[in-house]
Coordinates of C-alpha atoms in Angstrom, one line a residue:
M19 CA -0.1 -0.1 0.0
A20 CA 2.7 2.5 1.2
E21 CA 4.7 1.5 -2.2
T22 CA 1.5 2.3 -4.1
K23 CA 1.0 5.7 -2.5
N24 CA 4.7 6.7 -3.1
E25 CA 4.3 5.7 -6.9
N26 CA 1.2 8.0 -7.0
L27 CA 3.0 10.9 -5.4
R28 CA 5.7 10.4 -7.8
F29 CA 3.4 10.3 -10.8
S30 CA 2.1 13.6 -9.6
I31 CA 5.3 15.4 -9.0
Y32 CA 6.2 14.4 -12.7
T33 CA 2.9 15.6 -13.7
A34 CA 3.1 18.8 -11.8
F35 CA 7.1 19.2 -13.5
A36 CA 5.5 18.4 -16.9
I37 CA 2.9 21.2 -16.4
A38 CA 5.5 23.6 -15.0
L39 CA 7.7 23.1 -17.8
L40 CA 5.0 24.0 -20.1
V41 CA 3.8 27.0 -18.4
L42 CA 7.3 28.4 -18.6
I43 CA 7.8 27.4 -22.3
C44 CA 4.4 29.3 -23.0
L45 CA 5.5 32.1 -20.5
T46 CA 8.6 32.7 -22.4
V47 CA 7.3 32.6 -25.9
Y48 CA 4.7 35.4 -24.6
I49 CA 7.5 37.4 -23.2
C50 CA 9.5 37.1 -26.3
V51 CA 6.5 38.2 -28.4
H52 CA 5.3 41.1 -26.3
F53 CA 7.9 42.5 -24.1
N54 CA 11.4 44.3 -24.8
A55 CA 13.3 47.0 -23.0
A56 CA 12.7 50.4 -24.7
I57 CA 16.0 51.5 -26.3
F58 CA 16.3 55.0 -27.5
S59 CA 19.3 56.1 -29.2
T60 CA 20.2 59.3 -31.8
R61 CA 23.8 58.1 -32.9
H62 CA 24.8 56.1 -35.6
T63 CA 36.1 51.9 -36.1
E64 CA 39.7 49.5 -35.6
T65 CA 40.9 49.5 -31.7
Y66 CA 39.2 50.0 -28.6
S67 CA 40.2 51.1 -25.1
I68 CA 38.8 50.9 -21.6
I69 CA 37.7 54.3 -20.4
K70 CA 37.8 55.3 -16.5
A71 CA 35.3 57.3 -15.1
D72 CA 36.2 60.6 -13.6
T73 CA 33.4 60.2 -11.3
F74 CA 31.0 57.4 -10.0
D75 CA 28.6 59.0 -7.3
T76 CA 25.2 57.7 -5.8
I77 CA 22.5 60.1 -5.6
N78 CA 19.4 59.6 -3.8
D79 CA 16.0 60.0 -6.3
N80 CA 12.4 59.2 -5.0
T81 CA 11.4 58.8 -8.6
T82 CA 13.5 55.5 -9.2
P83 CA 12.7 52.1 -8.4
L84 CA 15.1 52.1 -5.2
G85 CA 14.9 55.7 -4.5
I86 CA 18.6 56.0 -5.7
Y87 CA 20.5 55.9 -9.0
N88 CA 24.4 55.7 -9.9
E89 CA 26.1 58.2 -12.0
L90 CA 29.5 58.1 -13.5
A91 CA 30.9 60.9 -15.6
F92 CA 34.0 61.2 -17.9
T93 CA 35.4 63.2 -20.7
L94 CA 35.7 61.8 -24.3
P95 CA 39.2 61.6 -25.8
A96 CA 40.0 62.7 -29.3
I97 CA 37.5 60.6 -31.6
P98 CA 39.1 59.3 -35.0
K99 CA 37.3 60.7 -38.2
N100 CA 35.3 57.5 -38.9
G101 CA 33.9 57.7 -35.4
S102 CA 33.9 55.1 -32.6
N103 CA 31.4 53.3 -30.0
L104 CA 31.0 53.5 -26.3
V105 CA 30.1 50.0 -25.2
F106 CA 29.3 48.7 -21.9
F107 CA 27.0 46.0 -20.0
V108 CA 24.1 46.5 -17.8
K109 CA 22.0 44.0 -15.9
H110 CA 18.5 44.8 -14.4
E111 CA 19.4 48.5 -14.6
S112 CA 17.8 51.5 -16.5
V113 CA 20.1 53.5 -18.2
E114 CA 20.2 57.2 -19.5
V115 CA 23.3 58.4 -21.3
Y116 CA 23.8 61.9 -21.9
I117 CA 26.6 63.8 -23.9
D118 CA 26.8 67.5 -23.0
E119 CA 23.5 67.0 -21.3
N120 CA 21.7 65.8 -24.6
L121 CA 20.0 62.3 -24.0
V122 CA 21.4 60.1 -26.5
Y123 CA 20.4 56.8 -25.5
S124 CA 18.2 55.1 -22.8
I125 CA 16.9 51.8 -21.5
A126 CA 13.8 51.4 -19.5
P127 CA 11.4 48.6 -18.2
D128 CA 7.8 48.2 -19.6
N129 CA 6.1 49.5 -16.1
S130 CA 2.8 48.6 -17.8
S131 CA 3.1 44.8 -17.5
F132 CA 4.3 42.4 -15.1
I133 CA 7.7 42.4 -16.4
H134 CA 9.6 44.8 -14.0
T135 CA 13.2 44.3 -15.5
T136 CA 15.3 45.4 -18.5
G137 CA 17.2 42.3 -18.4
A138 CA 21.0 41.8 -19.3
N139 CA 21.9 44.5 -22.2
W140 CA 24.8 45.6 -23.9
C141 CA 24.5 49.4 -24.6
I142 CA 26.1 50.6 -27.6
I143 CA 26.4 54.4 -28.6
P144 CA 27.9 55.6 -31.6
I145 CA 30.3 58.6 -30.9
Y146 CA 31.2 61.1 -33.7
P147 CA 34.4 63.2 -34.1
D148 CA 32.8 66.5 -33.1
D149 CA 32.1 65.0 -29.7
T150 CA 35.7 65.2 -28.8
G151 CA 36.2 66.9 -25.3
S152 CA 32.3 66.3 -24.4
I153 CA 31.3 65.2 -21.3
V154 CA 29.6 61.8 -21.0
R155 CA 27.1 61.1 -18.0
I156 CA 25.6 57.8 -17.8
K157 CA 23.0 57.4 -15.1
L158 CA 22.3 53.9 -13.7
S159 CA 19.1 53.0 -11.9
P160 CA 19.2 49.6 -10.4
L161 CA 15.9 47.6 -10.4
Y162 CA 17.1 45.4 -7.5
N163 CA 19.0 46.1 -4.3
S164 CA 21.6 43.3 -5.5
M165 CA 22.6 45.5 -8.3
N166 CA 23.2 48.6 -6.3
G167 CA 26.7 50.1 -6.6
T168 CA 27.8 48.1 -9.6
Q169 CA 29.9 50.0 -12.1
P170 CA 30.5 48.9 -15.6
T171 CA 33.4 48.7 -17.7
I172 CA 33.2 51.1 -20.4
Y173 CA 35.0 50.3 -23.7
L174 CA 35.6 53.0 -26.2
G175 CA 36.2 52.0 -29.8
S176 CA 35.5 49.3 -32.5
Q177 CA 32.4 47.2 -31.7
Y178 CA 33.8 44.5 -33.7
K179 CA 37.0 44.6 -31.6
I180 CA 35.4 44.7 -28.6
Y181 CA 33.1 41.9 -29.2
E182 CA 36.4 39.7 -30.3
H183 CA 37.9 40.7 -26.8
L184 CA 34.7 39.8 -25.1
L185 CA 34.1 36.6 -26.9
I186 CA 37.9 35.0 -26.4
P187 CA 37.6 34.3 -22.9
N188 CA 33.8 32.8 -23.1
I189 CA 34.8 30.5 -25.8
I190 CA 35.3 27.4 -23.4
I191 CA 32.5 28.0 -21.4
Y192 CA 30.2 28.3 -24.6
L193 CA 31.4 25.1 -25.8
T194 CA 30.7 23.5 -22.5
C195 CA 27.1 24.8 -22.5
L196 CA 26.9 23.2 -26.0
L197 CA 28.2 19.9 -24.8
A198 CA 25.4 20.2 -22.0
V199 CA 22.9 21.0 -24.4
L200 CA 24.1 17.8 -26.9
C201 CA 24.1 15.6 -24.1
G202 CA 20.8 16.4 -23.0
L203 CA 19.4 16.1 -26.5
F204 CA 21.1 12.6 -26.9
F205 CA 19.9 11.2 -23.5
I206 CA 16.2 12.5 -24.4
L207 CA 16.3 11.0 -27.9
F208 CA 17.8 7.7 -26.9
T209 CA 15.1 7.3 -24.3
V210 CA 12.1 8.5 -26.7
I211 CA 13.4 6.0 -29.2
N212 CA 13.4 3.2 -26.9
L213 CA 10.3 4.1 -25.1
T214 CA 8.7 0.9 -25.3
N215 CA 11.9 -1.0 -24.9
P216 CA 11.8 -2.6 -21.0
H217 CA 15.4 -2.6 -20.6
V218 CA 15.9 1.1 -21.0
D219 CA 15.9 3.0 -17.8
K220 CA 13.4 5.7 -18.5
S221 CA 15.2 8.1 -15.9
L222 CA 17.6 8.9 -18.7
L223 CA 15.1 11.2 -19.9
M224 CA 15.3 13.1 -16.8
V225 CA 19.3 13.2 -16.9
G226 CA 18.6 14.4 -20.2
I227 CA 16.2 17.5 -19.3
F228 CA 18.6 18.2 -16.7
S229 CA 21.5 18.4 -19.1
L230 CA 19.5 20.8 -21.3
L231 CA 18.2 22.8 -18.7
I232 CA 22.0 23.4 -17.4
G233 CA 23.2 24.3 -20.9
I234 CA 20.5 26.6 -21.8
W235 CA 20.6 28.2 -18.1
K236 CA 24.3 28.9 -18.5
F237 CA 24.3 30.0 -22.1
M238 CA 21.5 32.8 -21.5
D239 CA 23.3 33.7 -18.2
L240 CA 26.6 34.7 -19.8
D241 CA 27.0 38.3 -20.3
Y242 CA 28.3 37.9 -24.3
T243 CA 24.7 36.2 -24.9
A244 CA 23.1 39.5 -25.0
L245 CA 25.3 40.1 -28.0
I246 CA 23.9 37.2 -30.0
I247 CA 20.2 37.4 -28.5
R248 CA 19.0 40.9 -28.6
N249 CA 16.1 40.3 -26.6
S250 CA 17.2 41.1 -23.0
I251 CA 14.1 40.2 -21.1
V252 CA 14.1 36.8 -22.6
L253 CA 17.5 36.1 -22.0
S254 CA 17.0 36.8 -18.2
Y255 CA 13.7 35.2 -17.7
T256 CA 14.6 31.9 -19.6
S257 CA 18.0 31.7 -17.4
Y258 CA 15.9 32.0 -14.0
F259 CA 13.3 29.6 -15.6
C260 CA 15.6 26.9 -16.1
L261 CA 17.5 27.3 -12.8
L262 CA 14.0 26.9 -11.2
M263 CA 13.2 23.3 -12.8
M264 CA 16.4 21.9 -12.2
T265 CA 15.7 20.1 -8.9
I266 CA 13.1 17.3 -10.0
P267 CA 15.3 16.1 -13.0
F268 CA 18.2 16.1 -10.7
I269 CA 16.7 14.0 -7.7
S270 CA 14.6 11.9 -10.1
F271 CA 17.4 10.6 -11.8
L272 CA 19.9 10.4 -8.9
R273 CA 17.3 8.4 -6.7
K274 CA 17.4 5.6 -9.4
S275 CA 20.9 4.8 -8.0
F276 CA 19.4 3.9 -4.6
K277 CA 17.7 0.6 -3.5
D278 CA 15.6 2.7 -1.4
S279 CA 14.3 4.8 -4.5
D280 CA 10.9 4.9 -3.3
N281 CA 11.6 6.6 0.3
F282 CA 9.5 9.5 0.8
L283 CA 12.7 11.7 1.6
W284 CA 13.3 12.0 -2.2
N285 CA 9.9 13.8 -2.8
I286 CA 10.6 16.6 -0.3
P287 CA 12.9 18.7 -2.8
C288 CA 10.4 18.0 -5.5
I289 CA 7.3 18.8 -3.7
A290 CA 9.3 22.0 -2.7
N291 CA 10.2 23.0 -6.0
I292 CA 6.5 22.5 -7.3
A293 CA 5.6 25.0 -4.6
V294 CA 8.2 27.3 -5.1
F295 CA 7.3 27.3 -8.7
V296 CA 3.8 28.1 -8.0
I297 CA 4.7 31.1 -5.7
I298 CA 7.3 32.6 -8.1
I299 CA 5.1 32.7 -11.3
A300 CA 2.0 33.8 -9.2
L301 CA 4.1 36.7 -7.5
Q302 CA 5.4 37.4 -11.1
L303 CA 2.1 37.4 -13.1
T304 CA 0.4 39.7 -10.2
S305 CA 3.3 42.1 -10.4
I306 CA 3.7 41.8 -6.8
K307 CA 7.5 40.4 -7.0
D308 CA 9.8 39.8 -9.7
V309 CA 11.4 36.6 -10.4
R310 CA 14.8 38.0 -9.8
D311 CA 13.5 39.1 -6.3
N312 CA 12.7 35.5 -5.5
L313 CA 16.2 34.2 -6.7
W314 CA 16.8 33.2 -3.2
L315 CA 13.7 31.0 -3.0
I316 CA 15.1 29.0 -6.0
H317 CA 18.5 28.9 -4.3
A318 CA 16.7 27.1 -1.1
V319 CA 15.0 24.8 -3.1
M320 CA 18.4 23.4 -4.7
L321 CA 20.0 23.8 -1.3
S322 CA 17.4 21.4 0.0
N323 CA 18.7 18.6 -2.2
I324 CA 22.0 18.6 0.1
P325 CA 20.5 17.2 3.5
V326 CA 18.5 14.7 1.4
V327 CA 21.2 13.3 -0.6
I328 CA 23.4 13.2 2.5
I329 CA 20.7 11.2 4.4
M330 CA 20.0 8.7 1.9
F331 CA 23.7 8.2 1.1
Y332 CA 24.1 7.5 4.5
K333 CA 21.0 5.2 5.1
E334 CA 21.9 3.2 2.0
F335 CA 25.5 2.6 3.0
K336 CA 24.2 1.4 6.5
E337 CA 21.7 -0.9 5.0
H338 CA 23.3 -2.1 1.8
G339 CA 27.2 -1.0 2.0
W340 CA 29.2 0.6 -0.8
S341 CA 28.5 -0.7 -4.1
H342 CA 30.2 0.3 -7.2
K343 CA 27.1 2.1 -8.5
L344 CA 26.6 3.9 -4.9
K345 CA 30.3 5.1 -4.8
L346 CA 29.9 6.4 -8.6
A347 CA 26.6 8.4 -7.4
F348 CA 28.1 9.6 -4.2
I349 CA 31.4 11.0 -6.4
C350 CA 29.0 12.5 -8.9
A351 CA 26.4 14.0 -6.6
F352 CA 28.9 15.5 -4.0
V353 CA 31.0 17.1 -7.2
C354 CA 27.7 18.3 -8.4
L355 CA 26.3 19.9 -5.2
A356 CA 29.7 21.4 -4.3
G357 CA 29.8 23.2 -7.6
L358 CA 26.2 24.7 -7.2
L359 CA 27.1 25.6 -3.6
S360 CA 30.3 27.1 -5.1
D361 CA 28.2 29.3 -7.8
M362 CA 25.7 30.2 -4.9
I363 CA 28.4 31.7 -2.7
T364 CA 30.2 33.6 -5.5
Y365 CA 26.9 35.0 -6.7
Y366 CA 25.8 36.4 -3.1
I367 CA 29.3 37.6 -2.7
F368 CA 29.9 39.6 -6.1
N369 CA 26.0 40.3 -6.4
G370 CA 26.2 38.4 -9.6
S371 CA 28.9 40.1 -11.2
F372 CA 31.3 37.7 -11.5
P373 CA 30.8 34.7 -13.8
S374 CA 31.5 31.3 -11.9
F375 CA 32.0 28.4 -14.3
L376 CA 32.6 25.8 -11.6
G377 CA 29.1 25.1 -11.2
I378 CA 28.4 24.0 -14.8
N379 CA 31.5 22.0 -15.3
C380 CA 30.7 20.0 -12.1
L381 CA 27.2 19.7 -13.4
L382 CA 28.8 18.4 -16.5
F383 CA 30.7 16.1 -14.8
Y384 CA 27.7 14.6 -13.1
I385 CA 25.5 14.1 -16.4
I386 CA 28.6 12.6 -18.4
V387 CA 29.7 10.1 -15.7
L388 CA 26.2 8.9 -14.4
G389 CA 24.5 9.3 -17.4
A390 CA 27.0 7.5 -19.4
S391 CA 27.0 4.7 -16.9
S392 CA 23.4 4.4 -17.0
H393 CA 23.4 4.7 -20.7
K394 CA 26.0 1.8 -20.7
D395 CA 23.8 -0.3 -18.4
A396 CA 20.8 -0.1 -20.4
R397 CA 22.9 -1.0 -23.7
T398 CA 24.0 -4.1 -22.0
L399 CA 20.4 -5.0 -20.9
M400 CA 19.2 -4.2 -24.4
A401 CA 22.0 -6.7 -25.6
I402 CA 21.0 -9.3 -23.0
G403 CA 17.0 -8.8 -24.0
S404 CA 18.0 -9.0 -27.7
Q405 CA 19.6 -12.5 -26.9
A406 CA 16.9 -13.6 -25.0
K407 CA 14.3 -12.7 -27.7
E408 CA 16.8 -14.6 -30.0
L409 CA 16.5 -17.7 -27.8
E410 CA 13.0 -17.3 -27.4
Q411 CA 12.5 -16.9 -31.0
M412 CA 14.4 -20.2 -31.5
A413 CA 12.5 -21.8 -28.7
Y414 CA 9.0 -21.2 -29.9
H415 CA 9.2 -21.1 -33.6
D416 CA 10.0 -24.0 -36.2
Q417 CA 13.2 -22.9 -37.8
L418 CA 12.3 -24.2 -41.0
T419 CA 9.1 -22.5 -41.8
G420 CA 9.1 -19.5 -39.1
L421 CA 5.6 -20.7 -37.9
F422 CA 5.0 -21.5 -34.2
N423 CA 6.1 -25.0 -33.1
R424 CA 4.6 -27.4 -30.8
T425 CA 6.0 -25.9 -27.6
A426 CA 4.3 -22.6 -28.5
Y427 CA 1.0 -24.4 -29.1
A428 CA 1.4 -25.9 -25.5
K429 CA 2.3 -22.8 -24.0
Y430 CA -0.4 -20.9 -25.7
T431 CA -3.2 -23.2 -24.9
G432 CA -2.0 -24.2 -21.4
Q433 CA -1.8 -20.6 -19.9
D434 CA -4.3 -19.7 -17.1
K435 CA -5.7 -17.3 -19.1
F436 CA -6.5 -19.3 -22.2
K437 CA -10.5 -19.8 -22.9
P438 CA -11.2 -22.4 -25.6
E439 CA -14.7 -20.7 -26.1
G440 CA -14.8 -19.2 -29.6
H441 CA -11.7 -20.7 -30.9
I442 CA -11.6 -22.8 -34.2
V443 CA -8.9 -25.4 -34.8
A444 CA -7.9 -26.1 -38.4
M445 CA -5.6 -29.3 -39.1
F446 CA -3.5 -29.8 -42.2
D447 CA -1.4 -32.7 -43.4
L448 CA 0.8 -32.6 -46.3
N449 CA 0.1 -35.6 -48.5
N450 CA 2.9 -37.6 -50.1
L451 CA 5.9 -35.7 -48.2
K452 CA 7.8 -38.8 -47.5
T453 CA 7.5 -39.9 -51.1
C454 CA 8.9 -36.5 -52.0
N455 CA 11.9 -37.0 -49.6
D456 CA 12.4 -40.7 -50.6
N457 CA 12.3 -39.9 -54.7
L458 CA 13.5 -36.3 -54.9
G459 CA 15.8 -35.7 -51.6
H460 CA 15.2 -33.8 -48.5
E461 CA 15.9 -30.5 -50.1
Q462 CA 12.9 -30.9 -52.5
G463 CA 10.9 -32.0 -49.2
D464 CA 11.9 -28.9 -47.3
S465 CA 10.8 -26.7 -50.5
Y466 CA 7.5 -28.5 -50.3
I467 CA 7.2 -28.1 -46.4
I468 CA 8.1 -24.2 -46.8
E469 CA 5.9 -23.7 -49.8
S470 CA 2.8 -25.2 -47.8
A471 CA 3.6 -23.2 -44.6
G472 CA 3.6 -20.2 -46.6
M473 CA 0.5 -20.9 -48.0
I474 CA -1.2 -21.8 -44.5
K475 CA 0.1 -18.5 -43.2
R476 CA -1.3 -16.3 -46.0
A477 CA -4.6 -17.8 -45.9
F478 CA -5.1 -17.9 -42.0
G479 CA -2.5 -15.7 -40.5
S480 CA -4.4 -12.6 -40.4
Y481 CA -7.1 -14.4 -38.0
G482 CA -4.8 -16.7 -35.8
N483 CA -1.5 -18.6 -34.9
C484 CA -0.2 -21.0 -37.3
Y485 CA 1.7 -23.6 -35.8
R486 CA 4.0 -26.6 -37.4
I487 CA 3.2 -29.5 -34.8
G488 CA 5.2 -32.4 -36.6
G489 CA 6.9 -33.4 -39.7
D490 CA 4.1 -32.8 -42.0
E491 CA 1.1 -31.5 -39.8
F492 CA 0.2 -28.2 -39.1
C493 CA -2.4 -26.5 -37.0
V494 CA -4.2 -23.1 -36.9
L495 CA -5.9 -21.7 -34.1
L496 CA -8.4 -19.1 -35.1
Y497 CA -10.4 -16.9 -32.6
G498 CA -13.1 -14.1 -33.1
I499 CA -14.2 -15.5 -36.6
S500 CA -17.2 -17.1 -37.6
L501 CA -17.4 -20.7 -39.3
S502 CA -18.3 -19.2 -42.4
K503 CA -15.3 -16.9 -42.3
C504 CA -13.0 -19.9 -41.8
E505 CA -14.9 -21.8 -44.6
Q506 CA -13.9 -18.6 -46.8
C507 CA -10.3 -19.1 -45.6
I508 CA -10.2 -22.6 -46.5
S509 CA -11.6 -21.8 -49.9
D510 CA -9.0 -19.3 -50.5
F511 CA -6.3 -21.8 -49.3
K512 CA -7.4 -24.5 -51.8
K513 CA -7.5 -21.8 -54.6
M514 CA -3.8 -21.0 -53.6
L515 CA -3.0 -24.6 -53.7
S516 CA -4.8 -24.8 -57.0
D517 CA -2.9 -21.8 -58.6
Y518 CA 0.7 -23.0 -57.4
S519 CA -0.1 -26.5 -59.1
A520 CA -1.0 -24.8 -62.2
A521 CA 2.0 -22.5 -61.9
H522 CA 4.5 -25.1 -61.3
P523 CA 3.3 -28.3 -63.5
D524 CA 6.9 -29.8 -63.3
S525 CA 7.3 -29.6 -59.6
F526 CA 6.2 -32.3 -57.2
P527 CA 2.4 -31.7 -56.6
I528 CA 1.4 -30.2 -53.4
N529 CA -1.8 -31.7 -51.9
I530 CA -2.8 -31.0 -48.4
A531 CA -5.8 -32.5 -46.6
C532 CA -7.4 -30.1 -43.7
G533 CA -10.2 -30.3 -41.8
Y534 CA -11.4 -27.9 -39.0
E535 CA -14.0 -27.6 -35.9
L536 CA -15.3 -24.9 -33.6
Y537 CA -15.0 -25.5 -29.8
D538 CA -18.3 -26.9 -28.4
P539 CA -18.5 -27.0 -24.7
D540 CA -21.1 -29.9 -24.8
E541 CA -18.5 -32.2 -26.9
D542 CA -15.1 -30.9 -25.7
Y543 CA -13.6 -30.9 -22.4
D544 CA -10.6 -28.9 -23.6
I545 CA -9.2 -27.4 -27.0
G546 CA -7.5 -30.8 -27.2
D547 CA -11.0 -32.4 -27.8
T548 CA -11.6 -30.0 -30.7
L549 CA -8.1 -30.7 -32.2
R550 CA -8.9 -34.5 -32.2
R551 CA -12.3 -33.9 -33.9
A552 CA -10.8 -31.5 -36.6
D553 CA -8.0 -34.0 -37.2
K554 CA -10.6 -36.6 -37.6
I555 CA -12.1 -34.7 -40.3
M556 CA -8.6 -33.9 -42.0
Y557 CA -8.1 -37.5 -41.8
N558 CA -11.4 -38.3 -43.7
E559 CA -10.8 -35.8 -46.3
K560 CA -6.9 -37.1 -46.7
F561 CA -8.2 -40.6 -47.2
E562 CA -10.6 -39.5 -49.8
M563 CA -7.9 -37.5 -51.7
K564 CA -5.8 -40.8 -51.5
K565 CA -8.7 -42.9 -52.6
K566 CA -9.1 -40.6 -55.5
N567 CA -5.6 -40.6 -56.7
N568 CA -5.4 -44.7 -55.9
E569 CA -2.6 -44.0 -53.5
Q570 CA -2.1 -46.0 -50.3
V571 CA -3.4 -44.3 -46.9
R572 CA -0.8 -44.2 -44.3

């Protein structure tokens, strides 16, 4: 009973997780279509330099979201004839750029909606030669407390040279994100393709989703991505949404490494994840609090994995000892959680301004090692299952004709759920098979058997199982059809025999006697009695065929 309740709870968690993913996808698409920061610019080069601000002040202003804004100012140096660009990166801040008191660029959130942020933006302001010596003021209004006091690095020069400078240190981490996404797609596709295969661990789907979420999360979270994907708001929210949904696939996959995978403790972080999802989305849609304001809740859910994992590892070790699989899971889980913890600590120390790459690398280690191990186990089980299927094929099928054999007939009719009611038994006997073998050889005899089996299969295979139960004896068990339909099949079968003889006048003639009977509870104790009655009718037809051809009946 407890196991059933646990399975129901797990099903509810997975269902809620699927619904949550669908909601987030729909919300992301909606944000992508309807929202973006309002960017204004009145300004339309081979090197670059970094500008150091002359002043950086925090000024009180009740009209801003937090009641303050930060302002930095500097004097523009000599600008080349072909012009230049001011480039700097901001996150969750309103921006106003003035050149000699003229507003030339701004970014502001859309306060009329439930989206309260400008997201992550690379601000690019063209600078002209006649701007030389002008005073530039950049006014930054943080939208969250964690962004207060952050001072952006300001580049002046060719924007393409600046892009190149920014991309080079990020290449490795982008490749890591790509690897995580590719791993996720591989595990998802492998599981979907083998969805009906009982030997494939379906939790590989969860590790695939986990890997996909990690890759997308980190890709969207990197500063340089804002130069690739221009919708800054979608960037920010997609990153948070991916982070929000990581706990359930992580726990769902890890628990499969434990013998006590049904323990209720595993469900606690998953239930917390769903609860936090509901709270965060409700607060966002009602404009009470932005997802970014509730990031601590997402981190709290992720941290809840740590005590659960520690307790379950200790419990598993005490009850079952250290198996190879458990050791591997322990190492991977420890590295994974340590990486996440490191990222969180770095985030809160530096207010999200310092990009920590340890987390994704640790998570990727977890995915590759445990995922590859589970995939290897799945492939091994599939190979064993394939061998077992081949052995079963050999055990229950006649090697010459491919039809079911006597063992398969006995297994089918002997199972507890088999009910003889409604079954028709048709019996067949190949005339003169011995004569064919004696006079023409066993190769010709085998051809006689194969051709006969093929015609029986074509005539009756759509309505029941065909068996070769002896050297020259065949049986067909028909179910769910009427006697008149059976008679039609017999007629079709005899026409096949006639057509074959006409098409092969020089071959050994194929003559097959047949008889059939419907199970009758008044006459038959079991299906065996029906078979004997059908066999008797078949033998009578065989006798008549032999008599007609002046052959000896054996």
